[in-house]
Coordinates of C-alpha atoms and ligand atoms in Angstrom, one line a residue:
M287 CA 18.1 25.2 -9.5
T288 CA 15.2 26.1 -7.2
T289 CA 15.0 24.4 -3.9
I290 CA 12.3 23.2 -1.5
A291 CA 12.6 24.0 2.2
V292 CA 11.7 21.0 4.5
E293 CA 10.0 22.0 7.8
N294 CA 9.7 20.2 11.1
P295 CA 5.9 20.2 11.3
A296 CA 5.9 19.9 15.1
T297 CA 7.9 23.2 15.5
G298 CA 7.5 25.0 12.2
R299 CA 11.3 25.2 11.9
V300 CA 13.1 24.7 8.6
I301 CA 15.4 21.6 8.9
G302 CA 16.8 21.3 5.4
T303 CA 16.4 22.0 1.7
V304 CA 16.3 19.7 -1.3
P305 CA 16.4 20.4 -5.0
D306 CA 13.2 20.9 -6.9
L307 CA 14.1 18.8 -9.9
S308 CA 12.8 19.6 -13.4
A309 CA 11.6 17.2 -16.1
D310 CA 15.1 17.3 -17.7
H311 CA 16.7 16.2 -14.4
V312 CA 14.3 13.3 -14.2
A313 CA 15.0 12.3 -17.7
D314 CA 18.8 12.4 -16.9
A315 CA 18.2 10.3 -13.8
A316 CA 16.2 7.8 -15.9
R317 CA 18.9 7.5 -18.5
R318 CA 21.5 6.7 -15.7
A319 CA 19.1 4.2 -14.1
R320 CA 18.4 2.4 -17.4
A321 CA 22.1 2.1 -18.1
A322 CA 22.7 0.6 -14.7
Q323 CA 19.7 -1.9 -14.6
P324 CA 21.0 -4.8 -16.8
A325 CA 24.0 -5.4 -14.7
W326 CA 21.8 -5.3 -11.6
A327 CA 19.4 -7.9 -13.1
A328 CA 22.4 -10.0 -14.2
L329 CA 23.5 -10.4 -10.6
G330 CA 20.6 -12.7 -10.1
F331 CA 18.5 -13.3 -7.0
D332 CA 21.5 -14.3 -4.8
G333 CA 23.7 -11.4 -5.9
R334 CA 20.9 -8.9 -5.3
A335 CA 20.0 -10.6 -1.9
Q336 CA 23.5 -9.9 -0.7
V337 CA 23.0 -6.2 -1.1
L338 CA 19.5 -6.3 0.3
R339 CA 20.6 -8.2 3.4
R340 CA 23.4 -5.7 4.0
M341 CA 20.8 -3.0 3.9
Q342 CA 18.7 -4.7 6.4
R343 CA 21.8 -4.7 8.8
W344 CA 22.4 -1.0 7.8
I345 CA 18.9 0.0 8.9
V346 CA 19.3 -1.8 12.2
D347 CA 22.7 -0.1 12.7
H348 CA 21.3 3.4 11.7
T349 CA 18.1 3.1 13.8
D350 CA 18.7 6.3 15.8
E351 CA 19.7 8.4 12.8
L352 CA 16.7 7.1 10.8
I353 CA 14.2 7.8 13.6
A354 CA 15.6 11.3 14.2
T355 CA 15.3 12.1 10.5
I356 CA 11.7 10.6 10.2
C357 CA 10.5 12.4 13.4
A358 CA 12.0 15.7 12.3
E359 CA 10.3 15.8 9.0
T360 CA 7.0 14.2 9.9
G361 CA 6.4 15.3 13.6
K362 CA 5.6 11.7 14.5
T363 CA 6.5 10.1 17.9
Y364 CA 9.7 8.1 18.4
E365 CA 7.5 4.9 18.8
D366 CA 5.6 5.6 15.6
A367 CA 8.8 6.0 13.7
L368 CA 10.4 2.9 15.3
L369 CA 7.4 0.5 15.2
A370 CA 5.8 1.4 11.9
E371 CA 8.7 2.7 9.9
V372 CA 12.2 1.5 10.9
S373 CA 11.1 -2.1 11.9
Y374 CA 9.0 -2.3 8.7
G375 CA 12.1 -1.4 6.6
A376 CA 14.4 -3.9 8.3
A377 CA 11.8 -6.7 8.0
A378 CA 11.0 -5.9 4.4
F379 CA 14.7 -6.0 3.2
G380 CA 15.0 -9.5 4.7
F381 CA 11.6 -10.6 3.4
W382 CA 12.1 -9.7 -0.2
A383 CA 15.7 -11.0 -0.2
K384 CA 14.3 -14.3 0.8
Q385 CA 11.0 -14.5 -1.0
A386 CA 11.8 -12.9 -4.3
P387 CA 13.3 -16.1 -5.8
R388 CA 10.3 -18.1 -4.5
Y389 CA 7.6 -15.7 -5.8
L390 CA 9.4 -15.2 -9.1
A391 CA 10.5 -18.8 -9.7
E392 CA 9.8 -20.2 -13.2
T393 CA 6.7 -22.3 -13.1
R394 CA 6.1 -25.4 -15.2
I395 CA 2.6 -25.2 -16.7
R396 CA 0.5 -28.3 -17.5
S397 CA -2.1 -28.1 -20.3
S398 CA -4.9 -30.4 -21.3
Q399 CA -4.6 -29.3 -24.9
P400 CA -3.5 -32.3 -27.1
L401 CA -1.7 -29.9 -29.6
V402 CA 0.9 -29.1 -26.9
A403 CA 1.2 -32.6 -25.5
G404 CA 4.9 -33.6 -24.8
K405 CA 6.1 -29.9 -25.0
R406 CA 7.5 -28.0 -22.1
L407 CA 5.4 -25.0 -21.1
V408 CA 7.0 -22.5 -18.8
Q409 CA 5.9 -19.2 -17.2
R410 CA 8.8 -16.9 -16.2
Y411 CA 9.2 -13.4 -14.9
R412 CA 11.7 -10.7 -16.1
P413 CA 12.2 -7.3 -14.5
L414 CA 10.3 -4.5 -16.2
G415 CA 13.4 -2.2 -16.4
L416 CA 12.8 1.1 -14.7
V417 CA 10.2 1.4 -12.0
G418 CA 9.0 4.8 -10.8
V419 CA 7.7 4.9 -7.1
I420 CA 5.8 8.0 -6.0
G421 CA 5.1 8.3 -2.3
P422 CA 3.1 10.2 0.3
W423 CA 4.3 12.1 3.4
N424 CA 2.7 10.0 6.1
Y425 CA 5.2 7.1 6.1
P426 CA 8.4 8.3 4.2
L427 CA 10.1 4.9 4.9
T428 CA 7.3 2.4 4.9
N429 CA 5.0 3.7 2.2
S430 CA 7.4 5.6 0.0
F431 CA 10.7 3.8 0.1
G432 CA 9.1 0.5 1.1
D433 CA 7.7 -0.1 -2.4
C434 CA 11.1 0.3 -4.0
I435 CA 12.4 -2.9 -2.1
P436 CA 10.5 -5.5 -4.0
A437 CA 11.0 -3.6 -7.3
L438 CA 14.8 -3.8 -6.7
A439 CA 14.7 -7.4 -5.5
A440 CA 13.0 -8.2 -8.9
G441 CA 16.0 -6.8 -10.7
N442 CA 14.6 -3.3 -11.7
A443 CA 16.3 0.1 -11.4
V444 CA 14.0 2.4 -9.3
L445 CA 13.6 6.1 -9.2
L446 CA 11.7 7.3 -6.1
K447 CA 9.9 10.6 -6.0
P448 CA 9.1 11.2 -2.3
S449 CA 6.6 13.8 -1.1
E450 CA 8.1 17.3 -1.1
I451 CA 7.1 17.5 2.6
T452 CA 9.2 14.5 3.6
P453 CA 12.2 13.9 1.2
L454 CA 15.0 13.6 3.8
T455 CA 14.3 10.0 4.9
S456 CA 14.5 8.8 1.2
L457 CA 17.8 10.6 0.7
L458 CA 19.3 9.0 3.9
L459 CA 18.1 5.6 2.7
A460 CA 19.7 6.2 -0.7
E461 CA 23.0 6.8 1.1
G462 CA 22.5 3.5 2.9
L463 CA 21.9 1.6 -0.3
A464 CA 25.1 3.1 -1.8
A465 CA 27.1 2.1 1.3
C466 CA 25.7 -1.4 1.1
G467 CA 27.1 -1.8 -2.5
L468 CA 24.1 -1.2 -4.7
P469 CA 25.6 -0.3 -8.0
D470 CA 25.6 3.3 -8.9
G471 CA 22.5 4.5 -10.7
V472 CA 20.3 1.5 -9.8
F473 CA 18.4 3.6 -7.3
G474 CA 17.8 7.3 -7.4
V475 CA 15.7 9.8 -5.5
V476 CA 14.2 12.6 -7.6
T477 CA 13.1 15.3 -5.2
G478 CA 10.5 17.9 -6.2
R479 CA 6.8 18.7 -6.3
G480 CA 3.9 17.2 -8.2
E481 CA 5.4 18.3 -11.6
T482 CA 8.5 16.1 -10.8
G483 CA 6.2 13.2 -10.0
A484 CA 4.4 13.8 -13.3
A485 CA 7.7 13.9 -15.2
L486 CA 8.7 10.6 -13.6
V487 CA 5.6 8.9 -15.0
D488 CA 6.7 10.0 -18.5
E489 CA 10.0 8.2 -18.1
V490 CA 9.4 4.8 -16.4
D491 CA 8.1 1.4 -17.5
M492 CA 5.7 1.1 -14.5
V493 CA 4.6 3.4 -11.8
M494 CA 3.8 2.5 -8.2
F495 CA 1.8 5.3 -6.6
T496 CA 0.7 5.9 -3.0
G497 CA -1.2 9.0 -2.2
S498 CA -4.6 10.6 -2.5
T499 CA -7.4 9.4 -4.7
A500 CA -7.4 12.7 -6.7
T501 CA -3.7 12.5 -7.5
G502 CA -3.9 8.8 -8.1
R503 CA -6.5 9.5 -10.9
R504 CA -4.1 11.9 -12.6
V505 CA -1.2 9.4 -12.3
A506 CA -3.4 6.7 -13.8
A507 CA -4.5 8.9 -16.7
R508 CA -0.9 9.8 -17.6
A509 CA 0.2 6.2 -17.3
A510 CA -2.7 5.1 -19.5
E511 CA -1.6 7.5 -22.2
R512 CA 1.8 5.8 -22.3
L513 CA 0.2 2.3 -21.9
I514 CA 2.4 1.5 -18.9
P515 CA 1.0 -0.3 -15.9
A516 CA 0.2 1.7 -12.7
S517 CA -0.4 0.2 -9.2
L518 CA -2.3 2.6 -7.1
E519 CA -2.6 2.6 -3.2
L520 CA -5.0 5.4 -2.4
G521 CA -7.2 6.6 0.4
G522 CA -9.4 5.0 3.0
K523 CA -12.3 5.6 5.3
D524 CA -11.9 2.4 7.4
P525 CA -14.8 1.4 9.5
M526 CA -14.7 -0.5 12.8
I527 CA -17.7 -2.5 13.9
V528 CA -18.2 -3.4 17.6
L529 CA -20.7 -6.2 18.1
A530 CA -22.7 -6.5 21.3
D531 CA -20.7 -9.5 22.5
A532 CA -17.2 -7.9 21.9
D533 CA -14.6 -7.7 24.6
L534 CA -15.2 -4.0 25.1
E535 CA -11.8 -3.4 26.8
R536 CA -9.9 -4.9 23.8
A537 CA -12.1 -3.1 21.3
A538 CA -11.7 0.3 23.1
T539 CA -8.0 -0.1 23.3
H540 CA -7.7 -0.9 19.6
A541 CA -10.0 2.0 18.7
A542 CA -8.0 4.4 20.7
Y543 CA -4.7 3.3 19.4
Y544 CA -5.5 2.6 15.8
A545 CA -7.5 5.9 15.3
M546 CA -4.8 8.0 17.0
F547 CA -1.4 6.5 16.3
N548 CA 0.7 8.5 13.8
C549 CA -1.7 11.3 14.6
G550 CA -4.4 9.5 12.6
Q551 CA -2.4 9.9 9.4
T552 CA -2.5 6.3 8.3
C553 CA -4.4 5.1 5.2
I554 CA -5.7 2.1 7.2
S555 CA -6.3 3.9 10.5
I556 CA -9.8 3.5 12.1
E557 CA -11.7 6.5 10.8
R558 CA -15.3 5.7 11.9
C559 CA -16.8 3.3 14.3
Y560 CA -20.2 1.6 14.5
V561 CA -21.3 0.0 17.8
E562 CA -24.3 -2.2 18.5
E563 CA -26.8 -0.2 20.7
P564 CA -26.6 -2.4 23.9
V565 CA -22.9 -1.7 24.4
Y566 CA -22.7 1.7 22.9
A567 CA -22.6 3.8 26.0
E568 CA -20.0 1.6 27.8
F569 CA -17.8 1.5 24.7
V570 CA -18.0 5.3 24.2
E571 CA -17.0 5.8 27.9
L572 CA -14.1 3.4 27.7
V573 CA -12.7 5.0 24.4
S574 CA -13.1 8.6 25.5
A575 CA -11.2 7.9 28.8
K576 CA -8.3 6.2 26.9
V577 CA -8.2 9.0 24.2
D578 CA -8.4 11.7 26.9
A579 CA -5.3 10.2 28.7
L580 CA -3.1 10.5 25.6
R581 CA -0.2 13.0 25.8
Q582 CA 0.3 15.0 22.7
G583 CA 3.4 17.1 22.1
V584 CA 6.7 17.7 20.3
P585 CA 8.4 14.3 20.3
Q586 CA 11.5 14.3 22.4
G587 CA 12.7 10.7 22.3
P588 CA 11.4 7.3 23.6
G589 CA 8.2 7.5 25.7
S590 CA 8.0 11.4 25.6
V591 CA 4.6 11.6 24.0
D592 CA 1.8 9.3 22.7
V593 CA 0.7 11.5 19.8
G594 CA 2.9 13.8 17.7
S595 CA 1.9 16.7 15.3
L596 CA 0.3 16.5 11.9
T597 CA 2.7 16.3 9.0
F598 CA 1.1 18.1 6.2
P599 CA 0.0 21.7 6.9
P600 CA -3.2 21.8 4.8
Q601 CA -4.4 18.6 6.6
V602 CA -5.1 20.7 9.7
D603 CA -7.7 22.6 7.7
V604 CA -9.3 19.4 6.5
I605 CA -9.6 17.9 10.0
D606 CA -10.9 21.2 11.4
R607 CA -13.6 21.5 8.7
H608 CA -14.7 17.9 9.2
V609 CA -15.0 18.4 13.0
S610 CA -16.5 21.9 12.9
E611 CA -19.1 20.9 10.4
A612 CA -20.0 17.8 12.5
L613 CA -20.3 19.9 15.7
A614 CA -22.5 22.5 13.9
A615 CA -24.7 19.6 12.7
G616 CA -25.3 18.3 16.2
A617 CA -22.3 16.1 17.0
Q618 CA -20.6 16.4 20.4
A619 CA -16.9 16.2 21.1
L620 CA -16.2 14.1 24.2
T621 CA -12.5 14.9 24.0
G622 CA -10.5 17.4 21.7
G623 CA -12.5 19.2 19.0
V624 CA -10.8 22.5 19.2
R625 CA -7.8 23.5 17.0
P626 CA -5.0 24.8 19.2
E627 CA -2.9 28.0 18.6
R628 CA 0.7 27.0 18.8
P629 CA 3.7 26.8 16.4
G630 CA 3.7 23.9 14.1
Y631 CA 0.6 21.9 12.9
W632 CA -1.6 20.4 15.5
Y633 CA -5.0 19.0 16.1
P634 CA -5.9 17.2 19.4
P635 CA -7.1 13.6 19.7
T636 CA -10.9 13.9 19.2
V637 CA -13.8 11.6 20.0
L638 CA -17.2 12.6 18.5
V639 CA -20.6 11.1 19.2
D640 CA -24.1 11.9 17.8
V641 CA -22.7 11.7 14.3
D642 CA -24.5 10.4 11.2
H643 CA -23.8 9.7 7.5
S644 CA -24.7 13.2 6.3
M645 CA -21.5 14.4 7.9
A646 CA -18.2 14.6 6.0
I647 CA -16.4 13.2 9.1
M648 CA -18.3 9.8 8.4
R649 CA -17.8 10.0 4.6
E650 CA -14.6 11.7 3.6
E651 CA -11.0 10.8 4.5
T652 CA -10.2 12.9 7.5
F653 CA -6.6 11.6 8.0
G654 CA -6.4 13.0 11.4
P655 CA -6.6 12.1 15.1
T656 CA -10.4 11.8 15.1
L657 CA -12.8 9.0 16.0
P658 CA -16.5 9.5 15.3
I659 CA -18.6 6.8 17.0
M660 CA -22.2 6.0 15.9
A661 CA -24.8 3.6 17.5
V662 CA -26.4 1.0 15.3
R663 CA -29.5 -1.2 15.8
D664 CA -27.7 -4.4 14.7
A665 CA -24.9 -5.9 12.6
D666 CA -26.9 -5.6 9.4
E667 CA -27.1 -1.8 9.8
A668 CA -23.4 -1.7 10.7
V669 CA -22.5 -3.6 7.5
R670 CA -24.8 -1.3 5.4
L671 CA -23.2 1.8 6.9
A672 CA -19.6 0.5 6.7
N673 CA -20.1 -0.3 3.0
D674 CA -21.8 3.0 2.3
S675 CA -18.6 4.6 1.1
E676 CA -16.6 5.1 -2.1
Y677 CA -13.6 3.7 -0.2
G678 CA -12.8 0.1 0.6
L679 CA -9.3 -0.3 1.9
C680 CA -9.4 -2.0 5.3
A681 CA -12.0 -2.6 8.1
S682 CA -12.3 -4.3 11.4
V683 CA -14.9 -6.2 13.4
F684 CA -14.9 -7.0 17.1
G685 CA -17.0 -9.8 18.7
R686 CA -16.5 -12.8 20.9
D687 CA -18.6 -15.2 18.7
L688 CA -15.8 -15.6 16.2
A689 CA -18.1 -17.3 13.6
R690 CA -20.6 -14.3 13.7
A691 CA -17.8 -11.8 13.7
E692 CA -16.1 -13.5 10.7
D693 CA -19.4 -13.7 8.9
V694 CA -19.8 -9.9 9.3
A695 CA -16.1 -9.4 8.2
R696 CA -16.8 -11.4 5.0
R697 CA -19.7 -9.0 4.1
L698 CA -17.6 -5.9 4.3
E699 CA -16.4 -4.4 1.0
A700 CA -12.8 -3.8 2.0
G701 CA -9.4 -5.1 0.6
A702 CA -8.5 -6.4 4.1
V703 CA -10.6 -7.1 7.1
T704 CA -9.3 -7.9 10.7
V705 CA -11.4 -9.6 13.3
N706 CA -10.7 -8.5 16.9
D707 CA -7.7 -6.7 15.6
A708 CA -6.7 -3.8 13.4
V709 CA -3.9 -2.6 11.1
V710 CA -1.4 -5.4 12.1
N711 CA -2.3 -7.2 8.8
Y712 CA 0.0 -4.6 7.2
T713 CA 3.0 -6.1 9.0
A714 CA 2.4 -9.6 7.5
L715 CA 4.3 -9.1 4.2
E716 CA 3.0 -12.4 2.9
L717 CA -0.6 -11.0 3.0
P718 CA -1.5 -8.9 -0.1
M719 CA -3.0 -5.5 0.7
G720 CA -4.8 -3.0 -1.4
G721 CA -8.2 -1.5 -2.2
A722 CA -11.5 -3.3 -2.9
K723 CA -13.0 -0.2 -4.5
P724 CA -11.3 2.0 -7.1
A725 CA -11.1 5.1 -4.8
S726 CA -8.9 3.0 -2.5
G727 CA -6.7 1.9 -5.4
I728 CA -6.0 -0.7 -8.0
G729 CA -3.3 -3.4 -7.4
R730 CA -1.7 -5.0 -4.4
R731 CA 1.4 -4.5 -2.3
H732 CA 2.9 -7.4 -0.3
G733 CA 2.6 -11.1 -1.1
R734 CA 3.3 -12.6 -4.4
E735 CA 1.3 -9.9 -6.3
G736 CA 3.5 -7.3 -4.6
I737 CA 6.5 -8.4 -6.7
V738 CA 5.0 -9.9 -9.7
K739 CA 3.6 -6.5 -10.7
Y740 CA 7.2 -5.2 -11.1
C741 CA 7.9 -7.9 -13.8
R742 CA 7.0 -8.7 -17.3
Q743 CA 5.8 -12.2 -17.8
Q744 CA 7.1 -14.5 -20.5
S745 CA 5.5 -17.8 -21.5
L746 CA 7.8 -20.3 -23.1
L747 CA 6.8 -23.3 -25.1
V748 CA 9.7 -25.7 -26.0
S749 CA 9.2 -28.5 -28.5
R750 CA 11.7 -31.3 -28.9
W751 CA 13.7 -30.7 -32.1
H752 CA 13.8 -34.3 -33.2
L753 CA 10.0 -34.6 -33.8
R754 CA 10.2 -33.4 -37.5
H755 CA 6.4 -32.7 -37.9
D756 CA 3.7 -31.9 -35.5
V757 CA 0.0 -32.7 -36.1
H758 CA -0.7 -29.0 -36.6
T759 CA 1.8 -28.4 -39.5
Y760 CA 1.2 -29.0 -43.1
P761 CA 1.9 -32.6 -43.8
Y762 CA -0.6 -33.7 -41.2
R763 CA -3.0 -30.8 -41.3
A764 CA -5.5 -32.3 -43.8
A765 CA -5.5 -35.7 -42.1
R766 CA -6.1 -33.9 -38.7
S767 CA -9.0 -31.8 -40.0
R768 CA -10.6 -35.0 -41.6
F769 CA -10.1 -36.7 -38.3
L770 CA -11.7 -33.8 -36.3
A771 CA -14.6 -33.5 -38.8
R772 CA -15.3 -37.2 -38.2
V773 CA -15.2 -36.8 -34.5
L774 CA -17.6 -33.8 -34.7
G775 CA -19.9 -35.7 -37.0
V776 CA -20.1 -38.6 -34.5
L777 CA -20.7 -36.2 -31.6
N778 CA -23.5 -34.4 -33.5
R779 CA -25.2 -37.7 -34.5
G780 CA -25.2 -38.8 -30.9
R781 CA -26.8 -35.4 -29.9
R782 CA -29.5 -35.7 -32.6
T783 CA -30.5 -39.2 -31.5
T784 CA -30.8 -38.3 -27.8
Ligands
NDP1087 P1 -0.8 13.2 -2.7 O1 -1.7 12.5 -3.6 O2 -1.0 14.6 -2.5 O3 0.7 13.0 -3.1 C1 1.3 11.8 -3.3 C2 2.6 12.0 -4.1 O4 2.2 12.3 -5.4 C3 3.5 13.0 -3.6 O5 4.8 12.7 -3.7 C4 3.1 14.2 -4.5 O6 4.2 15.1 -4.6 C5 3.0 13.4 -5.8 N1 2.2 14.1 -6.9 C6 1.4 15.2 -6.7 N2 0.8 15.5 -8.0 C7 1.3 14.6 -8.9 C8 1.1 14.4 -10.2 N3 0.3 15.2 -11.0 N4 1.8 13.4 -10.8 C9 2.5 12.6 -10.1 N5 2.9 12.7 -8.8 C10 2.2 13.8 -8.2 O7 -0.9 12.4 -1.4 P2 -0.4 12.8 0.0 O8 1.1 13.0 0.0 O9 -1.2 13.9 0.5 O10 -0.7 11.4 0.9 C11 -1.8 11.2 1.6 C12 -2.8 10.3 0.9 O11 -2.1 9.1 0.7 C13 -4.0 10.0 1.7 O12 -5.1 10.1 0.9 C14 -3.8 8.5 2.1 O13 -5.0 7.8 2.3 C15 -3.0 8.0 1.0 N6 -2.3 6.8 1.5 C16 -2.6 5.6 1.0 C17 -2.0 4.5 1.4 C18 -2.3 3.1 0.9 O14 -1.5 2.2 1.1 N7 -3.5 2.9 0.3 C19 -0.8 4.5 2.3 C20 -0.5 5.9 2.7 C21 -1.2 7.0 2.3 P3 4.2 16.4 -3.6 O15 3.9 15.9 -2.2 O16 5.5 16.9 -3.8 O17 3.1 17.3 -4.1

């Protein structure tokens, strides 16, 4: 079997190898998972919650090992791994263990239709069977493995295809699930490249995909051929709007942090910024001072650096192209802006001004530590430019007049908008999250929709057995139709005379 070498992107050193699984291997894993799923579903919410809660504990107990693995295969800092990955995983296991029974509870439905009067109508949810999760490299725990948790809580078997760049975290978490008593076969990790992901789509009952818009299209097309549902979390070009009355210190701190954390490789990081003219110069000065002070380097443990390396080698070329083209077209770099020569994959935190909407850096997903800032006349111009994008994942608005800031937020075409804040909406697992425009995805993660999508729905109608005949069956059908004809006749006469 061929293997894939996994590199530490901060140093360029190989840290492990994983199998590059073929379509036959994926089919085998799918057969095992399907065989194991009914017993897992039969455990019910309480039985499954026991395993999920043990896994929550396991994550807490194995924090150091998880952080070391995540940092080694992504190049991200200790804090980025702890705050945005490990703590998410621990919270998510507890959340779905607790909320799955509530979100998937059978619902009694009331109907105004006389034909179903006196009957019991129920909506219920059953697991789909086998769910395939395909994930990206930027958050191997949160965005890849994280989507498996509600799928498992709903009673499905799950096969996860992590990015070929960052498969080690998923394999470690699979060990954790086994140690916590998850029955053999219910969860599997199929490592490999794009072809392995494509083969997975051919085997499962539903696919949850997080990744680029281009691959999302291919996954959706393949799922459509099989008529299986696909939930897609795709790219973003999230705008930040700073209104003239904003607390500039707060806005600048958020801009510097949420544009640069995880080295800018977050689908909902701040990718572009629009500032009302009167406060533009002061805001730019504050942000560039904060970004300039960031320490970037190889992560060596807690507090060692503020920004790590890039994770995906080709991403450095994308960032460099966006910045170089912008500089050639008249933009200025206030910090960063030059690709360094050093082992591993690096780009420095970069603040750009004198940018406009003809530049790729304002239109395409850069997915790097860059913040282009543009002055706007007023809020209307900011809203127009923010919405001038194929993407619509998240957005943020800063302003002291909350009514005005919220009004601006409601005019933005984004799946989630924060006011005087950014990105933390993702940590509220009760709050659905997903794209408002197709290029940012279809479907939601988190909240009720984040687990209902892993279920097939069944509507039940239960009639009492002792009522021999209903008005809609033969003995009464003729009488009922005469009655209805008379009612319609009366209604029509009434209409003609008015
Ligand atoms: P890709 O689209 O390149 O890859 C995503 C996953 O799909 C990887 O596991 C990849 O495997 C796999 N894959 C590749 N080709 C196929 C195929 N034909 N069929 C099935 N699977 C396939 O995305 P990236 O890994 O580059 O992730 C970065 C992107 O993810 C960014 O655009 C970002 O915006 C987006 N993202 C969106 C989020 C959201 O919530 N909306 C969250 C996080 C990221 P392999 O890597 O082995 O090629």
